[in-house]
Short mmCIF file of C-alpha atoms and ligand atoms in Angstrom, two decimals:
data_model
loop_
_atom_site.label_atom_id
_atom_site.label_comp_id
_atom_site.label_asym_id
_atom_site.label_seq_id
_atom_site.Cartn_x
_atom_site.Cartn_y
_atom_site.Cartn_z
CA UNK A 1 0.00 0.00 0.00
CA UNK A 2 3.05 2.38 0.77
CA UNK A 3 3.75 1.67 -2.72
CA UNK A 4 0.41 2.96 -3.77
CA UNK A 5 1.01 6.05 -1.56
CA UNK A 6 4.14 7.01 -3.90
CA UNK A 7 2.16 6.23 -7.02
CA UNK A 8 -0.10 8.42 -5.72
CA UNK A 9 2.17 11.09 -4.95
CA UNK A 10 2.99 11.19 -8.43
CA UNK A 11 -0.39 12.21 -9.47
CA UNK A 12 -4.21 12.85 -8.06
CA UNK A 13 -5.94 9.88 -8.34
CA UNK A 14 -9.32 10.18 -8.92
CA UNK A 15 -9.13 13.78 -9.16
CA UNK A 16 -12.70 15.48 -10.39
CA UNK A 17 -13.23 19.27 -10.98
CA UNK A 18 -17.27 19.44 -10.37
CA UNK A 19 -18.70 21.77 -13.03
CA UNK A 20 -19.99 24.56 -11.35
CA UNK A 21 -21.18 26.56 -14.20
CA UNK A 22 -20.33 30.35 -15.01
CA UNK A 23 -19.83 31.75 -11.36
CA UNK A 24 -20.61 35.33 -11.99
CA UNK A 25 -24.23 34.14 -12.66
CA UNK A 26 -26.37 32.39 -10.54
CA UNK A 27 -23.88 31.14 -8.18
CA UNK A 28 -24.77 32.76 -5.23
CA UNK A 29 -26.11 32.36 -3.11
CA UNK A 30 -24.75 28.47 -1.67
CA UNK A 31 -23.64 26.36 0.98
CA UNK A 32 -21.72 23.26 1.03
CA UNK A 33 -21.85 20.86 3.86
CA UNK A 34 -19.79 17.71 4.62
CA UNK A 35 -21.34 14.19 4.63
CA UNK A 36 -24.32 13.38 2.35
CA UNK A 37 -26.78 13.34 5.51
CA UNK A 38 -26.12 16.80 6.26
CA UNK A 39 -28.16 17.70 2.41
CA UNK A 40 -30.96 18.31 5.49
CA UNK A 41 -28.84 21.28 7.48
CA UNK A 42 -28.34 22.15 3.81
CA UNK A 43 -32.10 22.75 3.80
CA UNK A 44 -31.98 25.10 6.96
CA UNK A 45 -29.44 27.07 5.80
CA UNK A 46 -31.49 27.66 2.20
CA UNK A 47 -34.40 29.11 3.69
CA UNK A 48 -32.58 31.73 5.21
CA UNK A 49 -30.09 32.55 2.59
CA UNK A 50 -33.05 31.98 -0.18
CA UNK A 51 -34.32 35.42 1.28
CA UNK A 52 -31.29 36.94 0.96
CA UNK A 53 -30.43 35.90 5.03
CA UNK A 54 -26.86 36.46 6.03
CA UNK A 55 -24.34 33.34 5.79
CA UNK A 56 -23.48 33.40 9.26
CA UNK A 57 -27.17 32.87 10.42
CA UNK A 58 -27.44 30.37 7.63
CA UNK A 59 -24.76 28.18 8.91
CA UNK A 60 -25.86 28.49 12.69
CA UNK A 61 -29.24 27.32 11.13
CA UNK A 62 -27.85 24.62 9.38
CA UNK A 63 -25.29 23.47 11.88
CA UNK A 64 -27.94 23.37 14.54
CA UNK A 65 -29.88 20.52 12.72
CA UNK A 66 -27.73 17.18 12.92
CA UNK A 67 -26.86 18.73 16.43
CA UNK A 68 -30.76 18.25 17.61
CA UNK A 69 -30.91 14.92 15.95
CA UNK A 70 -30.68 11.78 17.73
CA UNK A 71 -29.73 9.84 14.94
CA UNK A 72 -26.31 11.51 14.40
CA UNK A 73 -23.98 9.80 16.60
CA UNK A 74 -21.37 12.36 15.66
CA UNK A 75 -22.56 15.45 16.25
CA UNK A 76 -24.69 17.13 19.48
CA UNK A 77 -27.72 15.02 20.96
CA UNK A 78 -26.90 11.37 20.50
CA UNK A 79 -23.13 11.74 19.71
CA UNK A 80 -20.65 8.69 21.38
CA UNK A 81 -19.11 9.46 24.36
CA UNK A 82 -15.61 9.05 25.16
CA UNK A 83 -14.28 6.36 27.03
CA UNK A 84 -15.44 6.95 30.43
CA UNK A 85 -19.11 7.87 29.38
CA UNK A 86 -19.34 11.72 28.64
CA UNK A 87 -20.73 13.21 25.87
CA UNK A 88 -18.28 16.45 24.72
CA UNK A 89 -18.84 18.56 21.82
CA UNK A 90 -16.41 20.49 19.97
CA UNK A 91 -17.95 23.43 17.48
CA UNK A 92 -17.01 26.70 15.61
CA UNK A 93 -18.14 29.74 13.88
CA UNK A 94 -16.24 32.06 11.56
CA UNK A 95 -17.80 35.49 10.34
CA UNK A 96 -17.08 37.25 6.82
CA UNK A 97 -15.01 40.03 8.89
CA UNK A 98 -12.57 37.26 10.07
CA UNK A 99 -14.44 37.53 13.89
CA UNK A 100 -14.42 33.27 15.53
CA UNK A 101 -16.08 31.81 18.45
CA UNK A 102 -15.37 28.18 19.21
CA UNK A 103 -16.27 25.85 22.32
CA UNK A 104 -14.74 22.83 23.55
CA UNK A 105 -15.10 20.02 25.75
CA UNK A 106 -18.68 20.93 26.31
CA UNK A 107 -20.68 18.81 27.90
CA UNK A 108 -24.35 18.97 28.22
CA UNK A 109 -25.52 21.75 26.19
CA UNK A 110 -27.68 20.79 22.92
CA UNK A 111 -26.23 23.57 20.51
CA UNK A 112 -22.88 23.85 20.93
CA UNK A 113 -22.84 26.27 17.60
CA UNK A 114 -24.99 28.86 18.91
CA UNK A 115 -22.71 29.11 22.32
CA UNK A 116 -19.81 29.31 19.67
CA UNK A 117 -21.62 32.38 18.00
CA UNK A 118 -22.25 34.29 21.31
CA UNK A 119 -18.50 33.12 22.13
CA UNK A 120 -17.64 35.40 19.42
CA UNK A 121 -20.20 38.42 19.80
CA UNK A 122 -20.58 38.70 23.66
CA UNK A 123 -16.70 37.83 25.00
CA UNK A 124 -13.61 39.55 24.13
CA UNK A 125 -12.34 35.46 23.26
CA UNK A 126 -12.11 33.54 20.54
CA UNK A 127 -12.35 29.69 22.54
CA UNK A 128 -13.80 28.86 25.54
CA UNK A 129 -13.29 25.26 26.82
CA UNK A 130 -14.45 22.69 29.12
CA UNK A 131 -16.29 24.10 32.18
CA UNK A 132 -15.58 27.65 31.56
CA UNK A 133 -17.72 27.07 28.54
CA UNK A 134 -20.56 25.54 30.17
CA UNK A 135 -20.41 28.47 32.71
CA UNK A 136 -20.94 30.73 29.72
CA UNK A 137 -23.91 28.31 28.62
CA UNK A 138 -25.74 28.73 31.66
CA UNK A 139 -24.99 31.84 32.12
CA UNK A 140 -26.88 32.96 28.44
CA UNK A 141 -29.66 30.98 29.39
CA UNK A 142 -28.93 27.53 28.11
CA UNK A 143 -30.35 24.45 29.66
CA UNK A 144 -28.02 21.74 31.17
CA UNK A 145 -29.33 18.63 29.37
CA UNK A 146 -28.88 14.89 29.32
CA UNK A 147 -26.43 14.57 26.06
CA UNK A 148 -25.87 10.83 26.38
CA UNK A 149 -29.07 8.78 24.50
CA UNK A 150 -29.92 5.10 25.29
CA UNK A 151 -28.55 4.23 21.73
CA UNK A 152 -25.49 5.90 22.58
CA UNK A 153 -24.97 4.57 25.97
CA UNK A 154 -25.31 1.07 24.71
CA UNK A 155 -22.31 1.63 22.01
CA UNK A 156 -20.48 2.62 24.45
CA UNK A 157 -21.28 -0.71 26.85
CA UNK A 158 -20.49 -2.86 24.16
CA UNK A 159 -17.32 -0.91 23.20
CA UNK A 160 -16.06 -1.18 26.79
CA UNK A 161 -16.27 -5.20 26.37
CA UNK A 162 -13.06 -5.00 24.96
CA UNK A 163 -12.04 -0.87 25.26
CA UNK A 164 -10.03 -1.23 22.23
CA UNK A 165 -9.64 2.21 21.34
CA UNK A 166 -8.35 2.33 17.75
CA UNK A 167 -7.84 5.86 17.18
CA UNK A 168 -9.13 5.98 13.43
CA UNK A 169 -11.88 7.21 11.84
CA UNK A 170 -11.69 5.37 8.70
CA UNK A 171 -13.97 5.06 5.50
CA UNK A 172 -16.77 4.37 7.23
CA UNK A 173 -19.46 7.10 7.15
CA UNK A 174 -19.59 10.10 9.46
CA UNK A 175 -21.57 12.87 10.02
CA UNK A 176 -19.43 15.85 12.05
CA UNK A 177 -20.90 19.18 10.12
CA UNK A 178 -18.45 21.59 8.33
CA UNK A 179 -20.28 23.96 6.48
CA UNK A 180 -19.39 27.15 4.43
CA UNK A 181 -22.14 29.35 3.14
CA UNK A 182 -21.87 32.20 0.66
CA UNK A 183 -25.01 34.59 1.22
CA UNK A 184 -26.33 37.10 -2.04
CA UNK A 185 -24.59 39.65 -0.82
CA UNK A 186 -21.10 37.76 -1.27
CA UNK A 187 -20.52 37.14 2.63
CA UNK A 188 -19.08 33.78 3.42
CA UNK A 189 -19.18 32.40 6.85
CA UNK A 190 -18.33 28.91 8.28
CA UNK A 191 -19.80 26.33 11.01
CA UNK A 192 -18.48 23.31 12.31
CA UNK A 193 -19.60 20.90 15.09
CA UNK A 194 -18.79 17.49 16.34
CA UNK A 195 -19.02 15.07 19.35
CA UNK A 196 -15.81 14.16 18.18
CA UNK A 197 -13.86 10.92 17.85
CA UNK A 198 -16.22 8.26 19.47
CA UNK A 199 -14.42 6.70 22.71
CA UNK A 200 -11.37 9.01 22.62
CA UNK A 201 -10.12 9.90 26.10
CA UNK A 202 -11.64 12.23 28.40
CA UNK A 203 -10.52 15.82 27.73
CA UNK A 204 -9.04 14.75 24.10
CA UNK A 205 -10.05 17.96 21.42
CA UNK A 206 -10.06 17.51 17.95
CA UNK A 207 -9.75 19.29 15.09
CA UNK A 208 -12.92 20.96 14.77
CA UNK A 209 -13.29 23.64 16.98
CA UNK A 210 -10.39 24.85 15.89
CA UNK A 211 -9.42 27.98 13.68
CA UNK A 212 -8.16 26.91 10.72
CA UNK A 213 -8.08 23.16 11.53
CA UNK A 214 -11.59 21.86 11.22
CA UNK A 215 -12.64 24.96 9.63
CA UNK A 216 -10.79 28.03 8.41
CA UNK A 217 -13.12 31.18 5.92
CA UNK A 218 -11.48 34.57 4.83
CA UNK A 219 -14.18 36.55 2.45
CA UNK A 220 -11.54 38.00 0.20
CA UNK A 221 -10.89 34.49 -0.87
CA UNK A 222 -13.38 31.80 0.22
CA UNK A 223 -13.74 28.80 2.97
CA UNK A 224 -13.12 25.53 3.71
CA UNK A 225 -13.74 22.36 6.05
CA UNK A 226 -12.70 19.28 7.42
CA UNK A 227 -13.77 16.12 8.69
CA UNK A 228 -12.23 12.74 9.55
CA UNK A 229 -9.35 11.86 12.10
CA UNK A 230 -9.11 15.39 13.56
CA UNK A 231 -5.17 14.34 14.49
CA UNK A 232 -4.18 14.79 11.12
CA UNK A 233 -5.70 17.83 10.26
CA UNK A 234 -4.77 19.62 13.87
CA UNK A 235 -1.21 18.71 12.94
CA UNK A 236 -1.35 20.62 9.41
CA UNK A 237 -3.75 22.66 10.26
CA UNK A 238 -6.01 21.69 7.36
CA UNK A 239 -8.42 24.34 6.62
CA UNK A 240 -6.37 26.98 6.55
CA UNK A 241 -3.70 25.47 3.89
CA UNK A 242 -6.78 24.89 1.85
CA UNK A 243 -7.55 28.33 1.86
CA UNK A 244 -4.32 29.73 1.59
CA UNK A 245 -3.57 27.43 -1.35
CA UNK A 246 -6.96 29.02 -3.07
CA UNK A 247 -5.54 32.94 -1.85
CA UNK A 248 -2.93 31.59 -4.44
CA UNK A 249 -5.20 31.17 -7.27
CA UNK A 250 -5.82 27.67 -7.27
CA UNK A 251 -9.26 26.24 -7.52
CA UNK A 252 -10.84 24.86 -4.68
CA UNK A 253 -11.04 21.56 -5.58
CA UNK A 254 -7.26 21.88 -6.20
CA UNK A 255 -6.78 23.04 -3.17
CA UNK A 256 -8.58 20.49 -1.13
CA UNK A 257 -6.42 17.88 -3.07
CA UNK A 258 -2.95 19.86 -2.13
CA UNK A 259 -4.01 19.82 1.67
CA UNK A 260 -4.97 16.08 0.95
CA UNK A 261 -1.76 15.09 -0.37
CA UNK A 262 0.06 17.27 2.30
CA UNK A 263 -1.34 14.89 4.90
CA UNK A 264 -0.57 11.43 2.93
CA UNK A 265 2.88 13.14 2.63
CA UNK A 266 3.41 13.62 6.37
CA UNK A 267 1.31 10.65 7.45
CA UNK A 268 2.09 7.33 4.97
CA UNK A 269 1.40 4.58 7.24
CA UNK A 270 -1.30 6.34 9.66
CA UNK A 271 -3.42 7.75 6.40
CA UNK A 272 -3.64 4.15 4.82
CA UNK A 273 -6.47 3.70 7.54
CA UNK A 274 -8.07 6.93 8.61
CA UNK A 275 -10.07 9.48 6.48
CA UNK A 276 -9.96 12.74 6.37
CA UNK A 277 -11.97 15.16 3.98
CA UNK A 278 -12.22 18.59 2.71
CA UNK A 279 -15.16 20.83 1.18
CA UNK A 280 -13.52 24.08 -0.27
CA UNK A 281 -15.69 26.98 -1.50
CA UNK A 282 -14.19 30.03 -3.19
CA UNK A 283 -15.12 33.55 -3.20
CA UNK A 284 -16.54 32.78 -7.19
CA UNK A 285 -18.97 29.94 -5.45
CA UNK A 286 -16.45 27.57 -7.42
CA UNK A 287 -16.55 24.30 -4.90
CA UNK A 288 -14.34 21.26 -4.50
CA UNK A 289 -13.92 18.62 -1.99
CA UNK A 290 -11.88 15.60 -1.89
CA UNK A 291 -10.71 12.99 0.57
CA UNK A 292 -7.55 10.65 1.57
CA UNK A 293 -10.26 7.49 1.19
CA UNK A 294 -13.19 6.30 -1.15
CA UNK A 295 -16.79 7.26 0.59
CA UNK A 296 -16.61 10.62 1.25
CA UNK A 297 -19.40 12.84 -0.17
CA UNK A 298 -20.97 16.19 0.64
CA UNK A 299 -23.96 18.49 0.13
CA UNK A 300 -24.24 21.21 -2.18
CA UNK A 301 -27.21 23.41 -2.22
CA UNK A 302 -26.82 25.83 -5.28
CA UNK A 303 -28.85 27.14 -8.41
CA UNK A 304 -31.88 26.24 -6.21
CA UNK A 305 -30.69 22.50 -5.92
CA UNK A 306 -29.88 20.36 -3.25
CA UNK A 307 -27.53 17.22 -3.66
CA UNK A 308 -25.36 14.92 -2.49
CA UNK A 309 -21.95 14.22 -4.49
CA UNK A 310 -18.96 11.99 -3.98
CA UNK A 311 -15.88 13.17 -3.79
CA UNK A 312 -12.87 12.70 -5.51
CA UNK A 313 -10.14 10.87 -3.42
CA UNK A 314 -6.17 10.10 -3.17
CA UNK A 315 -5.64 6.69 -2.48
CA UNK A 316 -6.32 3.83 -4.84
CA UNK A 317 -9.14 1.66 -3.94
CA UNK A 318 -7.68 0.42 -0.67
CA UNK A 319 -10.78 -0.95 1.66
C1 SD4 B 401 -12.62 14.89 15.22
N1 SD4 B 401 -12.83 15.60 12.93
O1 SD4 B 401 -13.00 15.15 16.36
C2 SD4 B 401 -13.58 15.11 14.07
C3 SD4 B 401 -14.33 13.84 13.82
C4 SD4 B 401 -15.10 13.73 12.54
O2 SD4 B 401 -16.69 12.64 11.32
O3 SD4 B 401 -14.95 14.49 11.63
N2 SD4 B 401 -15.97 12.77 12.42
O4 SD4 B 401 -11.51 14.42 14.99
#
C-alpha cells in the first residue's frame, strides 16, 4: 500500500473538478456541507439565505440541525461518548469580517454552535473550553441537558467489552458538520460541530473547533472544512492550507487535493487507515472537496438545488 502512496504522490488519483457553471451568474447564493446526511442542514441554511439571510445565520441554522438529531452519533444530541461515558462537543463559527467563536469540551448543552456564536459576539475570546464554557452556557440561558441517548450509551457498553480504542476514523461514514455558506450579498461564513472521535479519552479535542483546523473562511478568498481523524488535520492545520492554497489562485477543488496530499505526505502509514476530507468553497462559489479514502461525499445546495456528491479521493481503492 506504501507503494500505492508514492504512485499516488505522483499524481491525483481520482481527481474530479465538479462543473460549477459560469460563477458570476447564478452562483450565489450556496452552501456546502460535509457528509451526504447533512443535504438536510443544507435545507436550513437555504431558507434563510433563499431570502437573501446572512451566511453566518445560515450556517448556525444549518449546523444546529444534525446537532438536535438523535440519529447523528457524531454530532450534538446522540453523539458517542468518550471512554469513560461523557458526551463532549467540539464546534465553531467564523464570520465574513474574520471575527471566531469556538467551544470545547462541552458537555451537556444541545447547541454547541450557537454558544460558539455568542463566544464570538458577547466575549472579548475567541475559545472557551471545558467548564468555563458551560459556565458561559448557563450563564446565556442555556439548559443543562442529558447529552448521552440510550442508543449511545449502549455503544459505548459494548465498546467497553473489549475498550479497544483504535484511534481511526476510517472510511466508514460520518456525520461531524463543516459547512461554508456564501449569502447574495457575497458574505461567506463557516460552522463546524462534532461530538468528536467516538471513545477518545476524556478531555481529548479535535480538530474541529479549531481555527483553521476543522474549519478556516477569509471573504476575500473563500472557505473551507474538514472532517475525519481530527489528528491529522490539527497537525497541518487543514483548513487553513486549503484556503491559503486558493488565496494563491488555485481552484478549490485543487486546493482540497494539495491539503490532501500534504497529509498522505506527512502521514504514509497512519493515512492508509483513517479518512480525512475537505469541502472548499471560493469567493466565485467555485466548490471542491476531496478525501484521503473512497466514501466521502458532501452536500451542495446551489442554483436552487440540493444534492449529495462523492468526492474525488487520493488513495487507490484500498478498503
Ligand atoms: C474529530 N474531525 O473530532 C472530528 C471527527 C469527525 O466525522 O470528523 N468525524 O476528529
Amino acid at each position: 500500500m506504501l507503494g500505492g502512496i508514492a504512485a499516488a504522490s505522483a499524481k491525483f488519483w481520482n481527481s474530479v473538478i465538479p462543473e460549477t457553471g459560469n460563477p458570476e451568474r447564478g452562483a450565489f447564493p450556496m452552501v456546502i456541507a460535509t457528509w451526504g446526511p447533512n443535504i438536510k442542514a443544507n435545507a436550513a441554511a437555504w431558507e434563510i439565505l433563499s431570502k437573501g439571510g446572512y451566511a453566518l445565520d445560515a450556517v448556525e441554522a444549518g449546523v444546529r440541525i444534525p446537532e438536535a438529531d438523535p440519529s447523528d452519533t457524531s454530532v450534538g444530541y446522540g453523539g458517542f461518548p468518550d471512554r469513560d461515558g461523557h458526551v463532549t462537543l467540539d464546534a465553531c463559527i467564523m464570520d465574513e469580517k474574520g471575527m471566531a467563536g469556538s467551544v470545547s469540551f462541552l458537555q451537556h448543552i444541545m447547541h454547541p454552535i450557537s454558544l460558539a456564536r455568542l463566544v464570538m459576539e458577547k466575549t472579548p475570546h475567541v475559545m472557551l473550553v471545558g467548564d468555563g464554557a458551560l459556565k458561559f452556557a448557563l450563564e446565556q440561558g442555556f439548559k443543562k441537558e442529558q447529552m448521552l441517548t440510550e442508543v449511545a450509551k449502549k455503544a459505548w457498553e459494548d465498546w467497553k467489552i473489549e475498550s479497544k480504542y483504535k484511534p481511526v476514523i476510517n472510511v466508514e461514514r460520518h456525520d461531524t458538520i463543516g459547512m461554508v455558506a456564501i449569502d447574495s450579498s457575497n458574505r461567506i461564513a463557516g460552522a463546524c460541530s462534532t461530538s468528536g472521535a467516538a471513545f477518545k479519552m476524556h478531555g481529548r479535542v479535535g480538530d474541529s473547533p479549531i481555527i483553521g483546523a476543522g474549519m478556516f473562511v477569509d471573504n476575500e478568498v473563500g472557505g473551507a472544512a474538514s472532517t475525519g481523524l481530527g489528528e491529522m488535520v490539527l497537525r497541518t492545520l487543514g483548513s487553513f492550507l486549503v484556503v491559503e492554497e486558493m488565496r494563491r489562485g488555485a481552484h478549490p477543488q485543487k486546493a482540497a487535493e494539495i491539503a490532501v496530499k500534504r497529509i498522505v505526505q506527512k502521514y504514509p502509514k497512519q493515512s492508509e487507515e483513517a479518512q480525512v476530507g475537505f469541502i472548499a468553497v471560493d469567493k466565485k462559489g467555485r466548490h471542491g472537496a476531496y478525501a484521503i479514502q473512497k466514501g466521502f461525499n458532501y452536500a451542495l445546495y446551489q442554483r436552487n438545488e440540493n444534492k449529495v456528491y462523492e468526492a474525488g479521493y487520493f488513495l487507490p481503492d484500498s478498503k
